[in-house]
Amino acid sequence: MAIAAANPTYRLPARRRTELGLIVLAVMLTGGLYMLASLGKAGSLPANIGPFLGIICALLLVAHLGMRKLAPYADPILLPTAALLNGVGYVFIARLDHHLAGLQALWTAIGIGAFLLTLFLVRHARDLERYRYIFALLGIGLLLMPLLPVVGTNINGARLWIRLGGVTFQPGELAKIALAIFFASYMVERGELLAKGTLRIGRFMVLDPKYIAPVLVAWGLSLMIFLFENDLGSSFLFFALFIGMLWVSTGRHAYLGLGAVLFTVGATFALKVIGHAQSRIHSWLNPWTLYDTPGGGYQTIQGWFAMAAGGVFGDGPGRGSPQRIPAAATDFIFAAISEELGLLGGAAILAAYMLMVGTGLRIAVRCERDFEKLLATGLSLILAVQTFVIIGGVTRLIPLTGVTLPFISYGGSSLIANYILLALLLRISNDSATPVAAAATDMTVLS
Amino acid sequence: MPDSLLTALKLIFLGLLYLFFFRVIRAVWVELREPKGVQVAVVPPAAPPRSASANPNPNPNLRPAWAGGSSGPERLVLLEPAEQYGQMFELGEELTVGRASGCGVALPDDTFVSTLHARVFRRDGSLYVEDLGSTNGTFINDRQVTGTVPLQRGDRLQIGKTVLELAR
């Protein structure tokens, strides 16, 4: 069966050209915004504009060349959009806090390293399927790590960090991805059993508990861990991921109902038991009366003032006063961006997330195999729910819970985890878009 | 620097920001309009006819005879081990082979088979076999394959100690 051609030449996939064009635009936008912020704030161009542009060009060029080599057929818009969000976030962090900006630059470089390493190590998304229980253990282990006595650290009342040397890290960010992989592979194998009742009780066919037990155990355990660590945002994110993936894998709306019930039970329980949750709800419902109470509505209302000051077109980069918002570089960065770029800038950020999530779901629709389909859905869900939780919290649509705004907020673990998530989505995209003829060339026939 | 200039620059920035999204949406639109999504043009390799059949513009003459107009789906028939001889597996869009119970062809008793060993799938009407990183390899007509290989009627697919034949 002589098939392998000596040296097939491919025309450069058009997708990579599109990507390069968009990356150039993203670099220009980031550089322009950086200069504008400095002009607005100090009245002069930033001193380090040369090195700044050099570094982002170098980082994105490396990422782009890595894509050409490792995932040439993957989707073209995810990387530039993420790069733009990362760049805009960096400019605002730099504008708020020089020290954090230096760290964020380092985290970005590590994030892009992690992105390329993921693409390099995971040659096919389906390879992840066979390590399902390793990923389940990894996910739960990462979630448990902050509870360990020596390395675990409390910050702002939530026990989410580990401290190694001088560096703090939030392992829960990576746990989400590991658990999404586990859920995808488990639900695909048991999909039919989860979709159809196999146990007869009276007139009804109900689910045999033994098929759903491991997932329920994983869910309960992780929920408990999150509650012990006092992180309600991630707890909700995790729960929504679980229910969403279950719904998508089975196509049964009943799971959404079950999810709503379980969520209500969990929320009621959390309200009764956890003071942290209670105060969050109170300051959500009555931010004005709790304006002066510590941990009350002060932060939310400062965010509002900022967004209101921005109006439609914004105060202009560097010309607002977002430093008045507590945690402006992390949880409340959306308010800071809306202050200086206005409704139009805020809407652009939302549009970027919608495009990324939409692209993730489009990748899922294109997949041939259920595992990749479900994994792409799960990864998109992580991105969507996390964005919703924090922007909803900042705009007071839902109670505020501190999660990071993907790619924008300051935070090393979040940035690295999101770049890994991006790499997995692109790997899945590359798998489903690779023409068979191209796949056949890496084939060797031994006789 | 005068305020009006800064405001003008800000508006230019916002305009460019939306230009970015316009270009992103155009990139998506171009792909959606294409009939088969992102079929990447492949310059056909010099001679070998078989891999040319996987070209996005397939030459009908190079297609296996059963690919078009065949009646009924193809099947994999189990030849070895003898105890399970004659077992049939119908080929839909995809059939996975492995020791896991969730596989389309589940071979729980063959210890030489990996949990998820290989898959047989259809693309553009033709069947292909792909080894999924198995420990002991996948063989077509006693030749080991890695990557994706076309499967034709009469081909024998050996996985572990199990032999399957593509019949119709």
PDB file of N, CA and C in Angstrom, chain A residues 360-436:
ATOM      1  N   GLY A 360     -15.898  28.808  19.785  1.00  0.00           N
ATOM      2  CA  GLY A 360     -15.727  27.535  20.498  1.00  0.00           C
ATOM      3  C   GLY A 360     -16.871  26.579  20.195  1.00  0.00           C
ATOM      4  N   LEU A 361     -18.094  27.106  20.192  1.00  0.00           N
ATOM      5  CA  LEU A 361     -19.242  26.243  19.923  1.00  0.00           C
ATOM      6  C   LEU A 361     -19.263  25.812  18.458  1.00  0.00           C
ATOM      7  N   ARG A 362     -18.796  26.710  17.587  1.00  0.00           N
ATOM      8  CA  ARG A 362     -18.725  26.357  16.163  1.00  0.00           C
ATOM      9  C   ARG A 362     -17.714  25.226  15.962  1.00  0.00           C
ATOM     10  N   ILE A 363     -16.616  25.302  16.714  1.00  0.00           N
ATOM     11  CA  ILE A 363     -15.636  24.212  16.654  1.00  0.00           C
ATOM     12  C   ILE A 363     -16.300  22.918  17.110  1.00  0.00           C
ATOM     13  N   ALA A 364     -17.101  23.017  18.165  1.00  0.00           N
ATOM     14  CA  ALA A 364     -17.770  21.817  18.686  1.00  0.00           C
ATOM     15  C   ALA A 364     -18.713  21.224  17.642  1.00  0.00           C
ATOM     16  N   VAL A 365     -19.438  22.085  16.954  1.00  0.00           N
ATOM     17  CA  VAL A 365     -20.396  21.594  15.959  1.00  0.00           C
ATOM     18  C   VAL A 365     -19.674  20.864  14.825  1.00  0.00           C
ATOM     19  N   ARG A 366     -18.485  21.350  14.490  1.00  0.00           N
ATOM     20  CA  ARG A 366     -17.739  20.766  13.371  1.00  0.00           C
ATOM     21  C   ARG A 366     -17.110  19.420  13.692  1.00  0.00           C
ATOM     22  N   CYS A 367     -16.937  19.122  14.970  1.00  0.00           N
ATOM     23  CA  CYS A 367     -16.206  17.899  15.325  1.00  0.00           C
ATOM     24  C   CYS A 367     -16.963  16.665  14.864  1.00  0.00           C
ATOM     25  N   GLU A 368     -16.212  15.659  14.496  1.00  0.00           N
ATOM     26  CA  GLU A 368     -16.848  14.404  14.131  1.00  0.00           C
ATOM     27  C   GLU A 368     -17.105  13.540  15.350  1.00  0.00           C
ATOM     28  N   ARG A 369     -16.186  13.592  16.281  1.00  0.00           N
ATOM     29  CA  ARG A 369     -16.300  12.666  17.405  1.00  0.00           C
ATOM     30  C   ARG A 369     -16.908  13.361  18.619  1.00  0.00           C
ATOM     31  N   ASP A 370     -17.649  12.551  19.370  1.00  0.00           N
ATOM     32  CA  ASP A 370     -18.395  13.114  20.488  1.00  0.00           C
ATOM     33  C   ASP A 370     -17.489  13.677  21.568  1.00  0.00           C
ATOM     34  N   PHE A 371     -16.359  13.024  21.800  1.00  0.00           N
ATOM     35  CA  PHE A 371     -15.494  13.501  22.882  1.00  0.00           C
ATOM     36  C   PHE A 371     -15.008  14.917  22.606  1.00  0.00           C
ATOM     37  N   GLU A 372     -14.502  15.137  21.394  1.00  0.00           N
ATOM     38  CA  GLU A 372     -14.022  16.461  21.047  1.00  0.00           C
ATOM     39  C   GLU A 372     -15.160  17.479  21.082  1.00  0.00           C
ATOM     40  N   LYS A 373     -16.313  17.035  20.572  1.00  0.00           N
ATOM     41  CA  LYS A 373     -17.483  17.896  20.549  1.00  0.00           C
ATOM     42  C   LYS A 373     -17.803  18.380  21.960  1.00  0.00           C
ATOM     43  N   LEU A 374     -17.862  17.430  22.867  1.00  0.00           N
ATOM     44  CA  LEU A 374     -18.263  17.757  24.227  1.00  0.00           C
ATOM     45  C   LEU A 374     -17.176  18.551  24.936  1.00  0.00           C
ATOM     46  N   LEU A 375     -15.922  18.204  24.671  1.00  0.00           N
ATOM     47  CA  LEU A 375     -14.828  18.940  25.321  1.00  0.00           C
ATOM     48  C   LEU A 375     -14.819  20.400  24.845  1.00  0.00           C
ATOM     49  N   ALA A 376     -14.997  20.600  23.545  1.00  0.00           N
ATOM     50  CA  ALA A 376     -15.019  21.979  23.024  1.00  0.00           C
ATOM     51  C   ALA A 376     -16.182  22.743  23.639  1.00  0.00           C
ATOM     52  N   THR A 377     -17.332  22.067  23.778  1.00  0.00           N
ATOM     53  CA  THR A 377     -18.480  22.721  24.409  1.00  0.00           C
ATOM     54  C   THR A 377     -18.147  23.103  25.841  1.00  0.00           C
ATOM     55  N   GLY A 378     -17.528  22.162  26.567  1.00  0.00           N
ATOM     56  CA  GLY A 378     -17.208  22.420  27.968  1.00  0.00           C
ATOM     57  C   GLY A 378     -16.228  23.574  28.115  1.00  0.00           C
ATOM     58  N   LEU A 379     -15.209  23.600  27.265  1.00  0.00           N
ATOM     59  CA  LEU A 379     -14.214  24.666  27.361  1.00  0.00           C
ATOM     60  C   LEU A 379     -14.849  26.022  27.038  1.00  0.00           C
ATOM     61  N   SER A 380     -15.729  26.039  26.025  1.00  0.00           N
ATOM     62  CA  SER A 380     -16.415  27.292  25.700  1.00  0.00           C
ATOM     63  C   SER A 380     -17.296  27.722  26.872  1.00  0.00           C
ATOM     64  N   LEU A 381     -17.935  26.735  27.491  1.00  0.00           N
ATOM     65  CA  LEU A 381     -18.797  27.045  28.636  1.00  0.00           C
ATOM     66  C   LEU A 381     -17.992  27.682  29.766  1.00  0.00           C
ATOM     67  N   ILE A 382     -16.793  27.160  30.028  1.00  0.00           N
ATOM     68  CA  ILE A 382     -15.960  27.725  31.092  1.00  0.00           C
ATOM     69  C   ILE A 382     -15.738  29.204  30.817  1.00  0.00           C
ATOM     70  N   LEU A 383     -15.355  29.493  29.581  1.00  0.00           N
ATOM     71  CA  LEU A 383     -15.079  30.876  29.199  1.00  0.00           C
ATOM     72  C   LEU A 383     -16.341  31.737  29.358  1.00  0.00           C
ATOM     73  N   ALA A 384     -17.464  31.219  28.874  1.00  0.00           N
ATOM     74  CA  ALA A 384     -18.705  31.994  28.878  1.00  0.00           C
ATOM     75  C   ALA A 384     -19.188  32.238  30.303  1.00  0.00           C
ATOM     76  N   VAL A 385     -19.222  31.179  31.099  1.00  0.00           N
ATOM     77  CA  VAL A 385     -19.786  31.328  32.447  1.00  0.00           C
ATOM     78  C   VAL A 385     -18.899  32.230  33.292  1.00  0.00           C
ATOM     79  N   GLN A 386     -17.591  32.076  33.153  1.00  0.00           N
ATOM     80  CA  GLN A 386     -16.683  32.897  33.949  1.00  0.00           C
ATOM     81  C   GLN A 386     -16.858  34.381  33.615  1.00  0.00           C
ATOM     82  N   THR A 387     -16.953  34.675  32.312  1.00  0.00           N
ATOM     83  CA  THR A 387     -17.174  36.061  31.896  1.00  0.00           C
ATOM     84  C   THR A 387     -18.500  36.580  32.429  1.00  0.00           C
ATOM     85  N   PHE A 388     -19.522  35.746  32.316  1.00  0.00           N
ATOM     86  CA  PHE A 388     -20.844  36.158  32.785  1.00  0.00           C
ATOM     87  C   PHE A 388     -20.823  36.425  34.286  1.00  0.00           C
ATOM     88  N   VAL A 389     -20.202  35.534  35.046  1.00  0.00           N
ATOM     89  CA  VAL A 389     -20.214  35.666  36.500  1.00  0.00           C
ATOM     90  C   VAL A 389     -19.545  36.965  36.931  1.00  0.00           C
ATOM     91  N   ILE A 390     -18.413  37.308  36.324  1.00  0.00           N
ATOM     92  CA  ILE A 390     -17.723  38.493  36.821  1.00  0.00           C
ATOM     93  C   ILE A 390     -18.321  39.780  36.256  1.00  0.00           C
ATOM     94  N   ILE A 391     -18.682  39.794  34.963  1.00  0.00           N
ATOM     95  CA  ILE A 391     -19.281  41.025  34.434  1.00  0.00           C
ATOM     96  C   ILE A 391     -20.679  41.220  35.018  1.00  0.00           C
ATOM     97  N   GLY A 392     -21.397  40.118  35.202  1.00  0.00           N
ATOM     98  CA  GLY A 392     -22.699  40.200  35.875  1.00  0.00           C
ATOM     99  C   GLY A 392     -22.545  40.732  37.287  1.00  0.00           C
ATOM    100  N   GLY A 393     -21.477  40.326  37.972  1.00  0.00           N
ATOM    101  CA  GLY A 393     -21.244  40.792  39.333  1.00  0.00           C
ATOM    102  C   GLY A 393     -20.892  42.276  39.356  1.00  0.00           C
ATOM    103  N   VAL A 394     -20.049  42.695  38.413  1.00  0.00           N
ATOM    104  CA  VAL A 394     -19.610  44.091  38.389  1.00  0.00           C
ATOM    105  C   VAL A 394     -20.779  45.013  38.058  1.00  0.00           C
ATOM    106  N   THR A 395     -21.653  44.572  37.145  1.00  0.00           N
ATOM    107  CA  THR A 395     -22.786  45.418  36.778  1.00  0.00           C
ATOM    108  C   THR A 395     -23.995  45.189  37.692  1.00  0.00           C
ATOM    109  N   ARG A 396     -23.823  44.353  38.687  1.00  0.00           N
ATOM    110  CA  ARG A 396     -24.853  44.039  39.686  1.00  0.00           C
ATOM    111  C   ARG A 396     -26.074  43.345  39.097  1.00  0.00           C
ATOM    112  N   LEU A 397     -25.871  42.560  38.081  1.00  0.00           N
ATOM    113  CA  LEU A 397     -26.964  41.720  37.591  1.00  0.00           C
ATOM    114  C   LEU A 397     -27.135  40.535  38.529  1.00  0.00           C
ATOM    115  N   ILE A 398     -26.030  39.998  39.026  1.00  0.00           N
ATOM    116  CA  ILE A 398     -26.033  38.869  39.949  1.00  0.00           C
ATOM    117  C   ILE A 398     -25.126  39.251  41.114  1.00  0.00           C
ATOM    118  N   PRO A 399     -25.174  38.511  42.230  1.00  0.00           N
ATOM    119  CA  PRO A 399     -24.280  38.838  43.340  1.00  0.00           C
ATOM    120  C   PRO A 399     -22.820  38.763  42.902  1.00  0.00           C
ATOM    121  N   LEU A 400     -22.036  39.633  43.469  1.00  0.00           N
ATOM    122  CA  LEU A 400     -20.627  39.702  43.069  1.00  0.00           C
ATOM    123  C   LEU A 400     -19.844  38.538  43.670  1.00  0.00           C
ATOM    124  N   THR A 401     -19.146  37.829  42.809  1.00  0.00           N
ATOM    125  CA  THR A 401     -18.220  36.812  43.300  1.00  0.00           C
ATOM    126  C   THR A 401     -16.923  37.030  42.553  1.00  0.00           C
ATOM    127  N   GLY A 402     -15.840  36.894  43.290  1.00  0.00           N
ATOM    128  CA  GLY A 402     -14.569  37.244  42.681  1.00  0.00           C
ATOM    129  C   GLY A 402     -14.010  36.152  41.794  1.00  0.00           C
ATOM    130  N   VAL A 403     -14.267  36.245  40.507  1.00  0.00           N
ATOM    131  CA  VAL A 403     -13.511  35.415  39.569  1.00  0.00           C
ATOM    132  C   VAL A 403     -12.850  36.378  38.586  1.00  0.00           C
ATOM    133  N   THR A 404     -11.868  35.900  37.879  1.00  0.00           N
ATOM    134  CA  THR A 404     -11.149  36.795  36.988  1.00  0.00           C
ATOM    135  C   THR A 404     -11.879  36.914  35.655  1.00  0.00           C
ATOM    136  N   LEU A 405     -11.675  38.023  35.004  1.00  0.00           N
ATOM    137  CA  LEU A 405     -12.181  38.196  33.643  1.00  0.00           C
ATOM    138  C   LEU A 405     -11.139  37.563  32.715  1.00  0.00           C
ATOM    139  N   PRO A 406     -11.516  36.499  31.993  1.00  0.00           N
ATOM    140  CA  PRO A 406     -10.503  35.750  31.241  1.00  0.00           C
ATOM    141  C   PRO A 406      -9.648  36.643  30.329  1.00  0.00           C
ATOM    142  N   PHE A 407      -8.363  36.433  30.370  1.00  0.00           N
ATOM    143  CA  PHE A 407      -7.353  37.108  29.539  1.00  0.00           C
ATOM    144  C   PHE A 407      -7.139  38.572  29.905  1.00  0.00           C
ATOM    145  N   ILE A 408      -8.073  39.214  30.625  1.00  0.00           N
ATOM    146  CA  ILE A 408      -7.934  40.640  30.882  1.00  0.00           C
ATOM    147  C   ILE A 408      -7.415  40.909  32.295  1.00  0.00           C
ATOM    148  N   SER A 409      -8.059  40.287  33.291  1.00  0.00           N
ATOM    149  CA  SER A 409      -7.705  40.549  34.680  1.00  0.00           C
ATOM    150  C   SER A 409      -6.250  40.217  34.954  1.00  0.00           C
ATOM    151  N   TYR A 410      -5.705  40.933  35.964  1.00  0.00           N
ATOM    152  CA  TYR A 410      -4.391  40.528  36.439  1.00  0.00           C
ATOM    153  C   TYR A 410      -4.527  39.169  37.123  1.00  0.00           C
ATOM    154  N   GLY A 411      -3.574  38.283  36.904  1.00  0.00           N
ATOM    155  CA  GLY A 411      -3.590  36.994  37.593  1.00  0.00           C
ATOM    156  C   GLY A 411      -2.877  35.944  36.776  1.00  0.00           C
ATOM    157  N   GLY A 412      -1.824  35.399  37.351  1.00  0.00           N
ATOM    158  CA  GLY A 412      -1.009  34.445  36.616  1.00  0.00           C
ATOM    159  C   GLY A 412      -1.712  33.132  36.349  1.00  0.00           C
ATOM    160  N   SER A 413      -2.341  32.565  37.380  1.00  0.00           N
ATOM    161  CA  SER A 413      -2.959  31.244  37.198  1.00  0.00           C
ATOM    162  C   SER A 413      -4.060  31.322  36.167  1.00  0.00           C
ATOM    163  N   SER A 414      -4.840  32.414  36.258  1.00  0.00           N
ATOM    164  CA  SER A 414      -5.955  32.558  35.346  1.00  0.00           C
ATOM    165  C   SER A 414      -5.468  32.683  33.906  1.00  0.00           C
ATOM    166  N   LEU A 415      -4.423  33.474  33.729  1.00  0.00           N
ATOM    167  CA  LEU A 415      -3.896  33.692  32.375  1.00  0.00           C
ATOM    168  C   LEU A 415      -3.347  32.387  31.790  1.00  0.00           C
ATOM    169  N   ILE A 416      -2.587  31.673  32.605  1.00  0.00           N
ATOM    170  CA  ILE A 416      -2.008  30.414  32.124  1.00  0.00           C
ATOM    171  C   ILE A 416      -3.120  29.423  31.799  1.00  0.00           C
ATOM    172  N   ALA A 417      -4.086  29.301  32.714  1.00  0.00           N
ATOM    173  CA  ALA A 417      -5.172  28.338  32.491  1.00  0.00           C
ATOM    174  C   ALA A 417      -5.946  28.704  31.227  1.00  0.00           C
ATOM    175  N   ASN A 418      -6.187  29.998  31.022  1.00  0.00           N
ATOM    176  CA  ASN A 418      -6.959  30.382  29.842  1.00  0.00           C
ATOM    177  C   ASN A 418      -6.179  30.153  28.554  1.00  0.00           C
ATOM    178  N   TYR A 419      -4.868  30.318  28.601  1.00  0.00           N
ATOM    179  CA  TYR A 419      -4.088  30.020  27.400  1.00  0.00           C
ATOM    180  C   TYR A 419      -4.080  28.518  27.114  1.00  0.00           C
ATOM    181  N   ILE A 420      -4.068  27.700  28.178  1.00  0.00           N
ATOM    182  CA  ILE A 420      -4.135  26.251  27.962  1.00  0.00           C
ATOM    183  C   ILE A 420      -5.494  25.889  27.355  1.00  0.00           C
ATOM    184  N   LEU A 421      -6.540  26.511  27.908  1.00  0.00           N
ATOM    185  CA  LEU A 421      -7.893  26.280  27.383  1.00  0.00           C
ATOM    186  C   LEU A 421      -7.951  26.633  25.889  1.00  0.00           C
ATOM    187  N   LEU A 422      -7.352  27.769  25.557  1.00  0.00           N
ATOM    188  CA  LEU A 422      -7.324  28.218  24.162  1.00  0.00           C
ATOM    189  C   LEU A 422      -6.590  27.202  23.283  1.00  0.00           C
ATOM    190  N   ALA A 423      -5.457  26.710  23.800  1.00  0.00           N
ATOM    191  CA  ALA A 423      -4.682  25.739  23.033  1.00  0.00           C
ATOM    192  C   ALA A 423      -5.499  24.480  22.784  1.00  0.00           C
ATOM    193  N   LEU A 424      -6.257  24.033  23.777  1.00  0.00           N
ATOM    194  CA  LEU A 424      -7.055  22.821  23.585  1.00  0.00           C
ATOM    195  C   LEU A 424      -8.154  23.062  22.553  1.00  0.00           C
ATOM    196  N   LEU A 425      -8.803  24.217  22.624  1.00  0.00           N
ATOM    197  CA  LEU A 425      -9.840  24.522  21.628  1.00  0.00           C
ATOM    198  C   LEU A 425      -9.238  24.531  20.221  1.00  0.00           C
ATOM    199  N   LEU A 426      -8.057  25.142  20.097  1.00  0.00           N
ATOM    200  CA  LEU A 426      -7.426  25.213  18.777  1.00  0.00           C
ATOM    201  C   LEU A 426      -6.984  23.829  18.320  1.00  0.00           C
ATOM    202  N   ARG A 427      -6.555  22.995  19.241  1.00  0.00           N
ATOM    203  CA  ARG A 427      -6.160  21.635  18.885  1.00  0.00           C
ATOM    204  C   ARG A 427      -7.373  20.870  18.348  1.00  0.00           C
ATOM    205  N   ILE A 428      -8.501  21.014  19.019  1.00  0.00           N
ATOM    206  CA  ILE A 428      -9.722  20.342  18.561  1.00  0.00           C
ATOM    207  C   ILE A 428     -10.098  20.873  17.180  1.00  0.00           C
ATOM    208  N   SER A 429     -10.014  22.195  17.028  1.00  0.00           N
ATOM    209  CA  SER A 429     -10.346  22.806  15.747  1.00  0.00           C
ATOM    210  C   SER A 429      -9.441  22.266  14.641  1.00  0.00           C
ATOM    211  N   ASN A 430      -8.151  22.160  14.954  1.00  0.00           N
ATOM    212  CA  ASN A 430      -7.202  21.661  13.961  1.00  0.00           C
ATOM    213  C   ASN A 430      -7.519  20.212  13.584  1.00  0.00           C
ATOM    214  N   ASP A 431      -7.865  19.404  14.602  1.00  0.00           N
ATOM    215  CA  ASP A 431      -8.196  17.993  14.336  1.00  0.00           C
ATOM    216  C   ASP A 431      -9.347  17.876  13.351  1.00  0.00           C
ATOM    217  N   SER A 432     -10.388  18.696  13.555  1.00  0.00           N
ATOM    218  CA  SER A 432     -11.573  18.491  12.725  1.00  0.00           C
ATOM    219  C   SER A 432     -11.426  19.167  11.366  1.00  0.00           C
ATOM    220  N   ALA A 433     -10.487  20.100  11.238  1.00  0.00           N
ATOM    221  CA  ALA A 433     -10.360  20.792   9.956  1.00  0.00           C
ATOM    222  C   ALA A 433      -9.250  20.225   9.085  1.00  0.00           C
ATOM    223  N   THR A 434      -8.426  19.344   9.626  1.00  0.00           N
ATOM    224  CA  THR A 434      -7.331  18.796   8.840  1.00  0.00           C
ATOM    225  C   THR A 434      -7.870  17.906   7.745  1.00  0.00           C
ATOM    226  N   PRO A 435      -7.547  18.208   6.492  1.00  0.00           N
ATOM    227  CA  PRO A 435      -8.024  17.335   5.431  1.00  0.00           C
ATOM    228  C   PRO A 435      -7.396  15.947   5.546  1.00  0.00           C
ATOM    229  N   VAL A 436      -8.152  14.957   5.124  1.00  0.00           N
ATOM    230  CA  VAL A 436      -7.662  13.584   5.259  1.00  0.00           C
ATOM    231  C   VAL A 436      -6.348  13.394   4.527  1.00  0.00           C
TER     232      VAL A 436
END
